[in-house]
Amino acid sequence: MLRCGLYIIATPIGNLQDISARAREILSQAEVIACEDSRVTKKLFSLLGISLNKKFIAYEDHQEDSRAQGLIDIINAGQAVALVSDAGSPLISDPGYKLVRLCREQNIYVTAIPGPCAVITALQLSGLPSNRFMFAGFIPNKDKARRDLMSELATLDATLIFYETAPRLLNTLQTAAEIFADREVAVVREMTKMYEETICGTFAEVIAHFTEHEPRGEFVLLIAPPTTPATPSLEAIEPQLKQLLTQTSLKTAVKEICLQHKLNKNDVYALALELKDKL
């Protein structure tokens, strides 16, 4: 019989055989399952041969604040609650951290059952440096927010990892190509599934691939850390700055150039003003 408490359980990201024996056992014994979508989780249980004779409680981002204490009350009543996401490891771009914090504050037993995680699997498949990496979650939907996020991370000395959807992949790659320039990139899709694919290379090569082959499935985008070339001259960055000025505001263009090339802001701003007058 399980100890009452919160069990954070990783579930398969594709291949059902990736479920661990410990995860299967705890999912079988837990009285309550907190999940993003009960339909998805019940389908998984059926495929794994786990009884559906349990209480399934929806636990989504917009419900986290209101549902967390209710789950703790269930635990305090003597039951075991298993927290799962639709696929992979809970809390990784999924709800759950507020529940864990609340459990810690109230001295509730919490444990994690590790297993499949799309971030780590994609990093392993990419061939990019893995000694330092940053997972930045889902890329924003809006163009400006997407560009701002990438500009903010452009100088970070680490492999960058993002989640992206098929319909937005090409737009995201094109924006990333402008900001990250000549860095190596990898796109990993459908991990552990029949059509698993890892596409690596320059941005131009990866964009060409997905222009020819329509993006399908779920994607992880990885971008290599920056190299450390000599700081370019203002003349060298002039074409890039000119292009940015046609696509975004002067302030944003200057910020991107300074972040990417570590140039003096006043010098770049002066050049941007000069170029803007000629456009």
XYZ file of C-alpha atoms in Angstrom:
279
model
C 0.000 0.000 0.000
C 1.307 3.445 -0.927
C 2.176 6.020 1.662
C -0.188 8.996 1.410
C 1.502 11.834 -0.427
C 2.213 13.311 -3.848
C 3.883 11.146 -6.498
C 5.249 13.015 -9.543
C 5.363 10.430 -12.312
C 6.937 10.617 -15.770
C 4.961 8.894 -18.522
C 6.038 7.906 -22.072
C 6.560 10.632 -24.686
C 5.725 8.141 -27.424
C 6.893 4.574 -26.950
C 4.798 2.833 -24.290
C 7.679 0.547 -23.373
C 9.456 3.532 -21.807
C 7.177 3.430 -18.758
C 9.211 2.262 -15.770
C 8.146 -0.670 -13.607
C 8.065 1.651 -10.587
C 5.873 4.193 -12.383
C 3.458 1.479 -13.487
C 3.229 0.088 -9.952
C 2.522 3.469 -8.348
C -0.025 4.440 -11.001
C -1.773 1.133 -10.323
C -1.910 1.751 -6.569
C -2.633 5.483 -6.366
C -6.236 6.291 -5.500
C -6.246 9.685 -7.243
C -4.682 10.760 -10.542
C -4.111 14.476 -11.149
C -3.717 14.984 -14.895
C -3.880 17.621 -17.642
C -6.510 15.818 -19.705
C -8.313 12.837 -18.204
C -9.139 11.477 -21.680
C -5.459 11.303 -22.596
C -4.483 9.767 -19.267
C -7.306 7.209 -19.285
C -6.276 6.134 -22.788
C -2.702 5.666 -21.553
C -3.913 3.606 -18.580
C -5.975 1.405 -20.889
C -3.004 0.807 -23.183
C -0.832 -0.033 -20.170
C -3.479 -2.338 -18.675
C -3.893 -0.190 -15.543
C -7.323 -0.122 -13.895
C -9.469 2.968 -14.470
C -11.198 2.417 -11.145
C -9.696 5.610 -9.699
C -10.570 9.252 -9.328
C -9.176 11.397 -12.157
C -8.895 15.123 -11.416
C -8.087 17.710 -14.093
C -5.043 19.758 -13.106
C -4.240 22.399 -15.731
C -2.362 25.702 -15.765
C -5.435 27.863 -15.294
C -6.726 25.614 -12.477
C -3.514 25.168 -10.528
C -4.148 27.814 -7.887
C -7.682 26.604 -7.155
C -6.995 22.849 -7.302
C -3.713 22.576 -5.375
C -5.135 22.790 -1.862
C -7.935 20.402 -2.785
C -5.362 17.764 -3.745
C -3.504 18.352 -0.494
C -6.749 17.880 1.421
C -7.155 14.523 -0.338
C -3.633 13.543 0.724
C -4.292 14.620 4.301
C -7.364 12.384 4.236
C -4.995 9.440 3.784
C -4.795 8.928 0.018
C -1.968 8.837 -2.530
C -2.138 11.315 -5.401
C -0.190 10.695 -8.616
C 0.575 13.772 -10.736
C 1.099 13.128 -14.460
C 1.229 15.273 -17.594
C -0.115 14.221 -20.977
C 3.372 12.927 -21.841
C 6.839 13.094 -20.318
C 7.930 14.551 -17.001
C 5.461 16.714 -15.062
C 6.396 20.346 -14.280
C 8.579 20.663 -17.423
C 6.541 23.388 -19.184
C 3.536 21.827 -17.449
C 1.668 22.728 -14.242
C 2.718 21.322 -10.892
C 5.381 23.429 -9.241
C 2.849 25.416 -7.197
C 1.407 22.162 -5.880
C 4.857 20.907 -4.910
C 5.671 24.194 -3.147
C 2.407 24.040 -1.222
C 3.077 20.432 -0.236
C 6.532 21.410 1.052
C 5.041 24.270 3.073
C 2.524 21.902 4.676
C 4.998 19.039 5.267
C 3.304 16.719 2.778
C 5.323 13.765 1.517
C 6.491 14.370 -2.084
C 8.543 12.107 -4.310
C 9.329 11.929 -8.037
C 9.440 8.847 -10.220
C 11.842 9.824 -13.038
C 11.473 8.744 -16.625
C 10.982 10.095 -20.154
C 11.646 13.794 -20.715
C 11.535 15.411 -24.163
C 14.109 18.074 -23.237
C 16.804 15.587 -22.223
C 16.029 13.122 -25.015
C 16.293 15.853 -27.648
C 19.575 17.102 -26.189
C 20.995 13.578 -26.363
C 19.925 13.203 -30.001
C 21.072 16.641 -31.172
C 24.814 16.205 -30.870
C 25.063 19.773 -29.521
C 27.106 20.636 -26.405
C 25.402 19.212 -23.345
C 27.648 20.442 -20.527
C 25.528 23.609 -20.195
C 22.021 24.029 -21.519
C 18.932 26.124 -20.897
C 15.372 25.006 -21.466
C 13.274 28.050 -22.382
C 9.923 26.306 -22.791
C 7.402 27.024 -25.520
C 8.297 29.828 -27.919
C 5.818 32.737 -27.787
C 3.160 32.900 -30.457
C 3.537 36.611 -31.276
C 6.394 37.753 -33.526
C 7.638 40.488 -31.195
C 7.571 38.278 -28.098
C 9.379 35.529 -30.018
C 12.072 37.940 -31.192
C 12.454 39.510 -27.742
C 12.919 36.122 -26.077
C 15.575 35.029 -28.556
C 17.407 38.352 -28.314
C 17.436 38.050 -24.532
C 19.059 34.604 -24.729
C 21.422 35.319 -27.629
C 24.560 35.827 -25.531
C 23.961 32.958 -23.106
C 26.872 30.520 -23.240
C 24.739 27.380 -23.349
C 22.773 25.192 -25.733
C 19.263 26.649 -25.928
C 16.261 24.315 -25.994
C 12.709 25.277 -26.963
C 9.402 23.555 -27.649
C 7.615 24.545 -30.855
C 4.541 23.511 -32.814
C 4.476 22.361 -36.431
C 2.488 25.338 -37.837
C 4.926 27.887 -36.360
C 8.199 26.048 -36.910
C 9.326 27.756 -40.132
C 8.562 31.259 -38.855
C 10.486 30.507 -35.695
C 13.476 29.140 -37.622
C 13.571 32.220 -39.832
C 13.520 34.563 -36.832
C 16.165 32.478 -35.073
C 18.374 32.572 -38.177
C 18.415 36.380 -38.030
C 19.344 36.454 -34.338
C 21.636 33.443 -33.955
C 23.243 33.764 -37.410
C 25.808 31.053 -38.107
C 25.210 28.813 -35.083
C 24.427 25.139 -35.512
C 20.808 24.168 -35.013
C 18.959 20.893 -34.477
C 15.265 20.117 -34.769
C 14.039 16.873 -33.223
C 10.549 15.519 -33.855
C 8.386 12.554 -32.848
C 10.901 11.214 -30.331
C 10.651 7.490 -29.492
C 7.941 7.117 -32.155
C 7.976 5.435 -35.560
C 8.838 8.629 -37.452
C 11.474 9.972 -35.064
C 13.737 12.405 -36.901
C 16.663 14.673 -36.032
C 17.626 17.366 -38.537
C 20.940 19.130 -37.841
C 22.949 21.748 -39.659
C 22.925 25.448 -40.415
C 19.717 27.438 -40.227
C 19.644 27.613 -44.021
C 19.891 23.820 -44.290
C 17.221 23.140 -41.670
C 14.860 25.758 -43.128
C 15.343 24.237 -46.582
C 14.472 20.780 -45.223
C 11.221 21.884 -43.599
C 10.301 24.044 -46.589
C 10.475 20.912 -48.715
C 8.975 18.603 -46.083
C 5.914 19.997 -44.312
C 6.477 20.023 -40.531
C 4.378 17.399 -38.766
C 4.325 16.233 -35.189
C 5.822 17.703 -32.035
C 9.145 19.543 -32.152
C 12.089 20.413 -29.942
C 14.370 23.157 -31.296
C 17.972 23.299 -30.087
C 20.493 26.045 -30.837
C 24.227 25.703 -30.207
C 26.053 28.083 -27.841
C 27.711 31.160 -29.334
C 31.230 30.930 -30.628
C 33.696 33.630 -29.604
C 34.855 35.367 -32.792
C 36.473 38.796 -32.762
C 34.012 41.636 -32.305
C 32.883 42.712 -35.784
C 33.285 46.245 -37.070
C 30.288 48.519 -37.527
C 30.728 48.178 -41.280
C 30.488 44.389 -40.987
C 27.153 44.468 -39.171
C 25.651 47.203 -41.332
C 23.771 44.795 -43.707
C 22.244 42.911 -40.785
C 21.261 46.127 -39.017
C 19.725 47.485 -42.213
C 17.622 44.341 -42.618
C 16.456 44.471 -38.998
C 15.408 48.089 -39.397
C 12.993 47.041 -42.145
C 11.441 44.400 -39.877
C 11.307 45.924 -36.413
C 11.697 49.166 -34.471
C 14.992 51.034 -34.272
C 15.238 50.352 -30.540
C 14.711 46.599 -30.966
C 17.143 46.404 -33.891
C 19.878 48.145 -31.887
C 19.230 45.891 -28.895
C 19.507 42.717 -31.003
C 22.752 43.825 -32.649
C 24.325 44.807 -29.340
C 23.319 41.536 -27.664
C 24.513 39.390 -30.531
C 27.809 41.129 -31.266
C 28.611 42.808 -27.930
C 29.039 46.208 -29.551
C 28.802 49.625 -27.943
C 25.155 50.680 -27.792
C 25.809 54.332 -28.602
C 27.841 53.444 -31.686
C 25.183 51.056 -32.990
C 22.407 53.563 -32.248
C 24.199 56.269 -34.204
C 24.647 53.939 -37.160
C 20.991 52.864 -36.955
C 19.824 56.487 -37.089
C 21.979 57.087 -40.135
C 20.659 53.979 -41.900
C 17.053 54.703 -40.930
C 17.195 58.059 -42.693
C 18.272 56.347 -45.916
C 15.538 53.673 -45.916
